[in-house]
XYZ file of C-alpha atoms in Angstrom:
557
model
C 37.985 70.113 -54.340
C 39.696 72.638 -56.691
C 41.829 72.016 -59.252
C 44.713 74.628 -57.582
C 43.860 72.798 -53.834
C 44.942 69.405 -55.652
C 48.420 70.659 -57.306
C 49.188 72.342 -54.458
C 49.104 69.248 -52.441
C 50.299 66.751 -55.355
C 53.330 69.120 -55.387
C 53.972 69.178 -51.687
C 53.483 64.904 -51.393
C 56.064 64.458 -54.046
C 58.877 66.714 -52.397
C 58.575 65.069 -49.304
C 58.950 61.436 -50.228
C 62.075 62.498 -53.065
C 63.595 63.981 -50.092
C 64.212 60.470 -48.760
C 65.371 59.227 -51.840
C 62.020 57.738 -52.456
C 60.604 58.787 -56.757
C 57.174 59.095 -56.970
C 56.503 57.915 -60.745
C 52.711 58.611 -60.768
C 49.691 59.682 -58.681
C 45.935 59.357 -59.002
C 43.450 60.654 -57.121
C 39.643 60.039 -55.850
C 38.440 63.057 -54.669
C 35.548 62.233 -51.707
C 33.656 65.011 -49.629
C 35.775 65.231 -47.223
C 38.425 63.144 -47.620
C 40.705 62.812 -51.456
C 42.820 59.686 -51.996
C 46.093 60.461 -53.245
C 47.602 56.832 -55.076
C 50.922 57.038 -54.663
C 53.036 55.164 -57.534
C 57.004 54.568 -56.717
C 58.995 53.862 -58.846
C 60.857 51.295 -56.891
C 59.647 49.113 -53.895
C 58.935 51.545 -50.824
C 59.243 49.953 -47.354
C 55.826 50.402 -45.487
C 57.428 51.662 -42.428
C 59.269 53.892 -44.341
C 56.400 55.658 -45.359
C 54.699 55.484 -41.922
C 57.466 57.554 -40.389
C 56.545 60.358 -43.052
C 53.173 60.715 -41.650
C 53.509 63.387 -39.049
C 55.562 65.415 -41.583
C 52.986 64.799 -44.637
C 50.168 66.362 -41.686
C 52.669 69.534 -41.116
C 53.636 70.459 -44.746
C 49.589 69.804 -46.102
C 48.259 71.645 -43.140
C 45.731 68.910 -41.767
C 45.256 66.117 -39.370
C 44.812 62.983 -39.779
C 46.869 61.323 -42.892
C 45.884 57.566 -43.119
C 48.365 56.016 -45.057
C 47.007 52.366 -47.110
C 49.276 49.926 -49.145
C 47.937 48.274 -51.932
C 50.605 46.810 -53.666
C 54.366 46.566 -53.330
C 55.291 49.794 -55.492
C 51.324 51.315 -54.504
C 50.842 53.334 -51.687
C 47.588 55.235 -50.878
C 47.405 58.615 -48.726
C 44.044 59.772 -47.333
C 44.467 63.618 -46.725
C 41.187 65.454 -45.626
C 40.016 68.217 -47.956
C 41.103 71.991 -47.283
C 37.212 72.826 -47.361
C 34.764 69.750 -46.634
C 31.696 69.326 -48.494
C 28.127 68.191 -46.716
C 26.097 64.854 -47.858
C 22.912 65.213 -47.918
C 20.933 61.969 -46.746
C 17.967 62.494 -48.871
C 20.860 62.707 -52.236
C 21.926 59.476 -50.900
C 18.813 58.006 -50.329
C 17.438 58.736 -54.377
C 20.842 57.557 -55.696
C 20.167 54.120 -53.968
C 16.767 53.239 -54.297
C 17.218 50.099 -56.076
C 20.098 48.648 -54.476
C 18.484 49.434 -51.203
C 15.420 47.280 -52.276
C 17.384 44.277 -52.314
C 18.412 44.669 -48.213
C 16.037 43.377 -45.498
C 16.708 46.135 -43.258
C 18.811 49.207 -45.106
C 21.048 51.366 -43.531
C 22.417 54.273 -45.170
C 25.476 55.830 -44.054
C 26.811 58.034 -46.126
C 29.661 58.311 -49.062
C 33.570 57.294 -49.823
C 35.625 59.076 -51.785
C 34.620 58.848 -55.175
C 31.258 59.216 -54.461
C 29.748 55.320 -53.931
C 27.021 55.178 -51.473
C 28.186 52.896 -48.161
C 25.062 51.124 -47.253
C 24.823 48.213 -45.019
C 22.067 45.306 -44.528
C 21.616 45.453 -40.497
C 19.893 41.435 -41.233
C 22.977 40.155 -42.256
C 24.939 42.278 -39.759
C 23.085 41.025 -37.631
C 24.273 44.053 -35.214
C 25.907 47.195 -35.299
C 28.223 48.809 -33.135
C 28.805 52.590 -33.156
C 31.913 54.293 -31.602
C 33.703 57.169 -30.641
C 34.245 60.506 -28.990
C 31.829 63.127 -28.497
C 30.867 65.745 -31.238
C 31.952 63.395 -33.985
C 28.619 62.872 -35.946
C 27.356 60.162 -33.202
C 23.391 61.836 -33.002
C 22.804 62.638 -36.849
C 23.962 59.169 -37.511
C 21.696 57.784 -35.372
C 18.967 59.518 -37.251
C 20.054 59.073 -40.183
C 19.788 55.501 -39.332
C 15.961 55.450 -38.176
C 15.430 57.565 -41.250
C 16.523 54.855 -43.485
C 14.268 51.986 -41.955
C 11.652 54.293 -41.437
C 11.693 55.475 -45.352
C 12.204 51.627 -46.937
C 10.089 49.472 -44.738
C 6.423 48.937 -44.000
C 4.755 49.183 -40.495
C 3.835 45.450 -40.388
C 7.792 44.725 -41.656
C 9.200 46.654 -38.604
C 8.710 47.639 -34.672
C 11.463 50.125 -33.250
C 12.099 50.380 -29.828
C 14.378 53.411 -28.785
C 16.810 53.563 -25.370
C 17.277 57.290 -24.686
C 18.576 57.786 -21.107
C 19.065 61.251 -21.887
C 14.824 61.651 -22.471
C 15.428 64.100 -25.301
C 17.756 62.765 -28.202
C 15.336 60.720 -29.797
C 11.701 62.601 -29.419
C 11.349 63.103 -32.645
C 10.647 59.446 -32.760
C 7.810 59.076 -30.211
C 5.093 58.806 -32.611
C 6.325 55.933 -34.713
C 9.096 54.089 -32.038
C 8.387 53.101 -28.565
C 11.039 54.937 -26.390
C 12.543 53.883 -23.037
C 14.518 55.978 -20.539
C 14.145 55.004 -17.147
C 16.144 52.205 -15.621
C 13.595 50.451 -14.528
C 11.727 50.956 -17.988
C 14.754 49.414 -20.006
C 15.107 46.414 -17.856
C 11.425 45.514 -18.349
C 11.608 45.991 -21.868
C 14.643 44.012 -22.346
C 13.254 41.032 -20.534
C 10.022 41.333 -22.770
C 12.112 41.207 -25.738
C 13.696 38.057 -24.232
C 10.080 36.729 -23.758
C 9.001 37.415 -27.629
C 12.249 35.871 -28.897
C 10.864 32.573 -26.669
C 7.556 33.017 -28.588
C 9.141 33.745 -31.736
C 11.396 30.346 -31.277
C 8.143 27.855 -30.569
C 6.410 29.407 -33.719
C 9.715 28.355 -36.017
C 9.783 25.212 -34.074
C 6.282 24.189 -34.415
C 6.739 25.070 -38.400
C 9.791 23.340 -39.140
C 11.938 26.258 -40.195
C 14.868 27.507 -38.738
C 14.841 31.308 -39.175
C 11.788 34.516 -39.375
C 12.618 34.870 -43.080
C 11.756 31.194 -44.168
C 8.930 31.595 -41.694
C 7.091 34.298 -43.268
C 7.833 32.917 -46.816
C 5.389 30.281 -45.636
C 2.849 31.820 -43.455
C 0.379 34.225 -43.570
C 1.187 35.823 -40.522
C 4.165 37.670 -40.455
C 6.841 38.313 -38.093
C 8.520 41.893 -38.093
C 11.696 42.374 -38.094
C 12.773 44.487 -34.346
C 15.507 46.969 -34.128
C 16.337 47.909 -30.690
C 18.440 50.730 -30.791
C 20.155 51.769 -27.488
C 21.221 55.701 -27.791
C 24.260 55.501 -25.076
C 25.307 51.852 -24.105
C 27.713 53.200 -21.392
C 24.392 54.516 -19.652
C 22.823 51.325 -18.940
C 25.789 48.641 -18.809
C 28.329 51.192 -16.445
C 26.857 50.643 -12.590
C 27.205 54.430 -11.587
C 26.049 52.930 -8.077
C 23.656 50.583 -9.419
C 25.658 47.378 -10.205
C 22.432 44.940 -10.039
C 20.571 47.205 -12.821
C 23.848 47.508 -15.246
C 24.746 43.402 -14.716
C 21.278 42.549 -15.167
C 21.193 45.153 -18.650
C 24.525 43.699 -20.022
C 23.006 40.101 -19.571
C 19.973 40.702 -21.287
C 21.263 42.870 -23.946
C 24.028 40.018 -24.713
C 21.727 37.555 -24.754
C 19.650 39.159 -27.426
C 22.680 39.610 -29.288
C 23.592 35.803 -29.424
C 20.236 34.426 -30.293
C 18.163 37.596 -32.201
C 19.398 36.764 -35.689
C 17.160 34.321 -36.302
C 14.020 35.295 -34.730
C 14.208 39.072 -36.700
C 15.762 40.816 -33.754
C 18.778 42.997 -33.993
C 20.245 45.606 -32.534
C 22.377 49.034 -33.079
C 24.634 49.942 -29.983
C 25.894 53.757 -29.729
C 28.088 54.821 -27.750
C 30.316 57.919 -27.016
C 32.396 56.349 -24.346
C 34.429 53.629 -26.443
C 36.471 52.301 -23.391
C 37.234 48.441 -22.408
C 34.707 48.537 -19.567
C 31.675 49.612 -22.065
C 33.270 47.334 -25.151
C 34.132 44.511 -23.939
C 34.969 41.159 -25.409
C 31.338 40.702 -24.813
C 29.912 42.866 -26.688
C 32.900 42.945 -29.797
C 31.987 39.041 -29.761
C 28.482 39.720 -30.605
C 29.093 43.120 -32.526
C 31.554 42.019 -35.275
C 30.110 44.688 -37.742
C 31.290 48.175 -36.249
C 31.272 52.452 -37.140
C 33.754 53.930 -35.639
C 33.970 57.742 -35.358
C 37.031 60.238 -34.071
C 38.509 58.919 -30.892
C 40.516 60.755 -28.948
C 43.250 58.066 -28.260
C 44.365 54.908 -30.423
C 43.889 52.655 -27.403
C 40.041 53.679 -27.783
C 40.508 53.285 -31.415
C 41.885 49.567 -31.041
C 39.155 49.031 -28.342
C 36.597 49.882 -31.507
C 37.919 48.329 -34.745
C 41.238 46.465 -33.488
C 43.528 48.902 -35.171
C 44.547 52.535 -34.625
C 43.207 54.494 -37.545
C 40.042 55.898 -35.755
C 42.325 58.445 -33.803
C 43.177 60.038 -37.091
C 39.873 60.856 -38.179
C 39.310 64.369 -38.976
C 35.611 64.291 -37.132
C 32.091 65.855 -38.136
C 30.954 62.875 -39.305
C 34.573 61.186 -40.582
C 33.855 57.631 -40.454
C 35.797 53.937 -40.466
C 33.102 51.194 -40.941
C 34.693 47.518 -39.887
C 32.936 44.375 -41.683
C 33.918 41.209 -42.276
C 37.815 42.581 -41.500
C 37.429 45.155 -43.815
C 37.820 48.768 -43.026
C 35.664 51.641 -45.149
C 36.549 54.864 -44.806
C 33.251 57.297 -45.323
C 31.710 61.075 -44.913
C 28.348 60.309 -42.919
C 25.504 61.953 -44.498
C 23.617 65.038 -42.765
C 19.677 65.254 -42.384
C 18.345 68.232 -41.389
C 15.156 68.192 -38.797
C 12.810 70.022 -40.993
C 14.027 66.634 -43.390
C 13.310 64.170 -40.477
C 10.380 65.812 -39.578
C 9.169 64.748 -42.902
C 10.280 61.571 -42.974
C 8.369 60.910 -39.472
C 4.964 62.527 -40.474
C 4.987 60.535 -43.489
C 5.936 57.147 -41.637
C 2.785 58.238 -39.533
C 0.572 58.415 -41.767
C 1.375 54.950 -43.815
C 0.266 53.200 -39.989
C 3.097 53.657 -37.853
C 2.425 53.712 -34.189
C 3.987 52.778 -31.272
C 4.512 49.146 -31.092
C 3.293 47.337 -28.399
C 4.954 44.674 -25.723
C 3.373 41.635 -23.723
C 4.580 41.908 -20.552
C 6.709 38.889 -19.226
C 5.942 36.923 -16.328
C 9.097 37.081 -14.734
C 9.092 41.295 -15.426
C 10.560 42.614 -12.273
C 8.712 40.356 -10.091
C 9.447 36.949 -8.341
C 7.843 33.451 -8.985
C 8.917 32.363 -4.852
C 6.223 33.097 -2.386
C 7.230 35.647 0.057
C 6.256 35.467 3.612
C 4.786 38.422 5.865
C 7.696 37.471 8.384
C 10.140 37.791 5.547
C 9.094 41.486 4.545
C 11.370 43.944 4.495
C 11.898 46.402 7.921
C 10.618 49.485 5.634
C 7.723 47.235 3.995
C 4.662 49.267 5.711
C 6.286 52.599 5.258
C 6.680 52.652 1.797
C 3.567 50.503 1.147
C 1.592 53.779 3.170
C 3.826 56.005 1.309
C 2.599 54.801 -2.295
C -1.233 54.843 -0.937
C -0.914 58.073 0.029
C 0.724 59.261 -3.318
C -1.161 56.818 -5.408
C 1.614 56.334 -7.503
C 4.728 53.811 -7.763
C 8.328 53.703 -8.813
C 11.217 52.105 -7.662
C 12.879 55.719 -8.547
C 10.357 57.503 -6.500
C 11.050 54.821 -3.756
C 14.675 55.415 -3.780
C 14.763 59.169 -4.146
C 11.654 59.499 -0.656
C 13.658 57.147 1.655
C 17.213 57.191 0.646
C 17.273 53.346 -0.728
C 19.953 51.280 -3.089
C 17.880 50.124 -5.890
C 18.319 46.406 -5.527
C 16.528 47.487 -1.876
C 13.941 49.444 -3.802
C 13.183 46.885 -6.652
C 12.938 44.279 -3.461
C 10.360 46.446 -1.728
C 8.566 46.998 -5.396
C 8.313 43.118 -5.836
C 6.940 42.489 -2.293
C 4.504 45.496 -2.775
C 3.333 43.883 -6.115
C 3.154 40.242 -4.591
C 0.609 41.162 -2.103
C -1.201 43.262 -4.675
C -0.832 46.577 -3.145
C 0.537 47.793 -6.630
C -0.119 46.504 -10.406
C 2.198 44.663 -12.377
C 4.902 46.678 -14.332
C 3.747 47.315 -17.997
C 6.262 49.312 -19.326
C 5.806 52.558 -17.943
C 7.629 54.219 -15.669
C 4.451 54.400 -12.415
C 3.077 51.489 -11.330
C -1.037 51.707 -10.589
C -1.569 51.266 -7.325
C -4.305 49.172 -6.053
C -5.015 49.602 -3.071
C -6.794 53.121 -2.773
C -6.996 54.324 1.041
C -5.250 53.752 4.436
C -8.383 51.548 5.876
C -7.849 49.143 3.040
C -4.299 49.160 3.270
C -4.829 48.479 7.672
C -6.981 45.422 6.327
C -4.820 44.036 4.176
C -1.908 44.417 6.896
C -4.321 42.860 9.756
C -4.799 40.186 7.467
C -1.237 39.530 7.251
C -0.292 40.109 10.849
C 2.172 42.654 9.944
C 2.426 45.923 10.877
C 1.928 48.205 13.980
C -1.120 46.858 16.199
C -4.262 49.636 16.568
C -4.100 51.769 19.493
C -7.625 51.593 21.516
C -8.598 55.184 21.252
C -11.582 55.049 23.326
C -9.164 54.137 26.451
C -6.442 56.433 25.388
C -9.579 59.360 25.631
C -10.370 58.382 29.080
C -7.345 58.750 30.296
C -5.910 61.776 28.518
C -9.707 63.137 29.630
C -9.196 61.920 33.492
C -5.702 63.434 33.815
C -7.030 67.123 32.570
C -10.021 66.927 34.848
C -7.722 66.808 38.017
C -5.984 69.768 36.856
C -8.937 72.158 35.786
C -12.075 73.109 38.126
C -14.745 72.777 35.592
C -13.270 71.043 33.137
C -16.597 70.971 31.194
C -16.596 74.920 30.798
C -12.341 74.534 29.828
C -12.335 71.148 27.785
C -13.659 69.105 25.685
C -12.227 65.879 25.209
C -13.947 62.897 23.535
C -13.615 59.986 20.683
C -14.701 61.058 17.321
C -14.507 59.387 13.813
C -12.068 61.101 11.684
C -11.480 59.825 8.335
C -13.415 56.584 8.896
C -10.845 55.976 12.153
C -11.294 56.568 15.589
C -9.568 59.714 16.780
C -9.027 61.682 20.313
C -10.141 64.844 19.897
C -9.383 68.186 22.228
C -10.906 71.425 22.091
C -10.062 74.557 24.388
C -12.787 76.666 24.565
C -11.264 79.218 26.205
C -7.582 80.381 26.204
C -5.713 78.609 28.719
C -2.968 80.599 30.559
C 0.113 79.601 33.135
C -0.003 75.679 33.260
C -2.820 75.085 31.041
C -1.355 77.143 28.233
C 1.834 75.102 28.794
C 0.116 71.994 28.707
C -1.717 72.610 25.408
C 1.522 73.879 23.823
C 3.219 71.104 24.762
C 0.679 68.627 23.315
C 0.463 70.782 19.950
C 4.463 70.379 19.954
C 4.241 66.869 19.961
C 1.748 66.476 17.195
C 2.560 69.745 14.995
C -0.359 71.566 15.722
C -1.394 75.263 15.719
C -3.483 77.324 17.091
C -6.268 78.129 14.325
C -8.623 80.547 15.293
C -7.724 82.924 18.223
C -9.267 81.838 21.188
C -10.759 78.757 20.023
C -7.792 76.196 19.964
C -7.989 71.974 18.983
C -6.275 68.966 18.142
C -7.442 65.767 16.510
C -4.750 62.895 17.197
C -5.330 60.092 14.759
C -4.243 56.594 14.904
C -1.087 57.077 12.887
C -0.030 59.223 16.261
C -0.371 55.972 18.450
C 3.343 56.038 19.474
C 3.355 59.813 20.267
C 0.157 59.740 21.441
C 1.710 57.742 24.392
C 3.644 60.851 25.116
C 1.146 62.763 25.889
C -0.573 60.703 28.573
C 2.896 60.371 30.202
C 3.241 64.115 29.941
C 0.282 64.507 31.825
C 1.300 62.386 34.443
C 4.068 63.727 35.199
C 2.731 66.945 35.656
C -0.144 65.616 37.719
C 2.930 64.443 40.430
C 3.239 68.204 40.776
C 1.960 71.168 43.009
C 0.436 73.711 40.607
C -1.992 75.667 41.308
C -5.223 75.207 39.536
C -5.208 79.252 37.908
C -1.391 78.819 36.624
């Protein structure tokens, strides 16, 4: 800040408070990058709420927003007035200016600078979580990369695995080489519950060696256990229902869960969100979160809802930050990293080894341990089991989107699909493989079961679709041709007109091609091929036919 920028203001702070009788004896100052300090000496004891009453009026004659006002001591009052002109912290001057205090963290996170300067780092181990807060366009995505950078750059590939939750599929590419990245509903939910299932593993390993926590583990064992950071991009995403309440209960469980027992077993977590409202935070989640960034918020109830106090709301934004730990609020600039920086930071985490890391699936991963029943199948079983055949490809988004189904109803269809092995077992992507690869195979398997519509007899249905044509036509030979044929390894009717029909007969065939959506492919030379699938409507077209043979038409049309 300049010299004239600081008198200005010192000069301006001073007339205000001796206009309410109130002598300012002294004042020093820690200038920050965006943010100075102004330590406000009285001569006399000063009332706090005094001074809080000044604070709209210290905004107006400074011109800015946002005066946090501190006590320190009885006659010691601190002002925090944001800078005329704010001044950008680069991650990567952070980063050098901290390389050996950063060596003594498990897992360092840099985020950013105070006022005079000091680097605000944090050790997400001891956190053992971290909670970030606030409105939108406050600093919310470089701080998340700033974040990743800082693992990325100070730990090892066998220290760390990442797994990323982007719901939004494009905030957190430039990760994909190095993290393993969720979006999809049904994606996060598997990977939560795999999580859950290492943590298990992780738990029998420290049991088995006596020890009580990863770190004393690996101090003892050859094999080490990485440390996991599950970062989760936008928490109100995945833990609001927006119509799917089984999907956002099941998430919050999971994801609480984690938070309770990860600690010792390596596993933490950074939360982001840019909705910071009661129904996203709740006691919950501050329970398990008790280490907390808070950025601008656009109300002081949000603000309390984030750090239990109202000071977020009078954060200047662009990366103006309050961190909350251990009851203690920090006032920081985040640091800025540019993507050509990141970029960097990526292709050289690359090319010490990182890849994406891998999960075991669990056993219980969207699937159910009680034995379902062919009676017990749900109504729209066969039609979506067909459906996926057909496609050759499974989702329980695909399944909702094609027949207008609630996801609990979808997920239900997906497990009973998977239980009778139609599709594979969800492994963390988004499709299923689907095992069963045509219709026959999929008629077996539904024979087998007894479920699903019983097979028309063709052969009969040719006869008499054939005998009903013959009494209307006087050489039906010469007209039709109607016989059983094999058509796609099933029995199929199958009607030619050789010639063009006219009056009755053209009516008739029309009709017939109505029912089953046929057209007329090469001028003259008309046919139709009913398949089994048809059975139903195939019905319809003998009693067509009969009811035309009740009446008197005469055999030219």
């Amino acid at each position: 800040m300049e010299q004239q920028e600081l008198n200005i203001k010192v000069s301006k702070i001073k007339a205000i408070f001796e206009s309410r009788g109130m002598e300012v004896k002294e004042v020093l100052l820690e200038e920050g990058p965006a943010v100075t300090l102004f330590k406000l000496a009285f001569q006399d004891r000063v009332d706090l709420d005094s001074v809080m009453a000044l604070r709209d009026d210290l905004g107006t004659s400074l011109s800015v927003r946002g005066v946090r006002i501190l006590r320190f001591q009885e006659s010691l009052i601190g002002l925090e007035v944001p800078n005329w002109h704010r001044e950008q912290v680069s991650f990567h001057e952070v980063f050098n200016k901290n390389k050996d205090a950063l060596r003594e963290y498990e897992l360092p996170l840099i985020l950013g600078e105070t006022f005079g300067g000091d680097p605000v780092n944090l050790d997400l181990a001891k956190a053992p979580h971290l909670l970030c807060a606030g409105a939108t366009k406050q600093g919310n995505s470089i701080l998340v990369k700033t974040l990743i950078a800082s693992l990325l750059l100070t730990k090892q590939p066998d220290e760390l695995q990442l797994y990323l939750f982007d719901p939004k599929l494009v905030n957190l590419t430039e990760f994909k080489d190095v993290a393993k990245i969720f979006n999809y509903p049904e994606q996060s939910e598997w990977a939560l519950k795999a999580i859950l299932a290492e943590m298990e593993r992780r738990f029998k390993i420290l049991a088995e060696n006596k020890v009580s926590t990863q770190s004393q583990y690996n101090d003892i064992s050859a094999e080490r256990l990485p440390n996991i950071v599950i970062l989760i991009d936008e928490l109100a995403d995945y833990t609001l229902p927006y119509g799917n309440e089984l999907f956002a209960r099941s998430f919050r469980d999971h994801l609480i869960s984690i938070a309770q027992l990860g600690r010792s077993v390596g596993v933490h977590v950074i939360a982001v969100t840019q909705r910071p409202s009661k129904d996203v935070i709740n006691a919950y989640v501050k329970a398990n979160f008790s280490t907390r960034v808070a950025f601008r918020t656009t109300t002081e109830n949000d603000s309390f809802t984030v750090i239990d106090c109202p000071d977020a709301a009078e954060l200047t934004g662009r990366g103006d930050m309050l961190l909350s730990d251990e009851g203690e609020l920090t006032r920081f600039q985040g640091c800025y990293i540019s993507e050509e920086e990141l970029n960097l930071i990526v292709k050289d985490a690359s090319s010490r080894g990182y890849r994406q890391p891998s999960l075991s699936p669990c056993e219980d991963s969207e699937t159910t341990t009680e034995i379902i029943s062919p009676e017990s199948l749900d109504e729209r079983f066969e039609e979506v089991a067909r459906f996926v055949v057909d496609k050759q490809k499974a989702s329980v988004a695909e399944i909702q989107r094609t027949f207008g189904l609630g996801y609990a109803k979808a997920t239900r269809i997906m497990n009973q699909l998977e239980y009778f092995g139609i599709v594979g077992q969800l492994n963390g992507e988004v499709i299923r493989q689907v095992l069963i690869k045509t219709q026959k195979e999929l008629d077996d398997l539904l024979d087998k079961l007894k479920i699903g519509k019983k097979r028309p007899d063709m052969k009969k249905k040719t006869e008499d679709i054939r005998e009903l044509f013959v009494c209307k036509c006087n050489d039906p030979q010469h007209q039709f041709i109607i016989q059983t044929i094999d058509f796609e390894n099933d029995p199929a009717v199958y009607i030619s007109v050789l010639l063009t029909p006219v009056g009755f007969f053209k009516r008739l065939i029309n009709g017939i091609k109505y029912i089953f959506g046929h057209r007329s492919k090469y001028g003259d030379f008309q046919e139709i091929i009913i398949n089994p699938d048809d059975a139903d409507r195939l019905q319809d077209v003998v009693d067509m036919l009969k009811e035309v043979k009740k009446k008197e038409v005469p055999q030219n049309g």
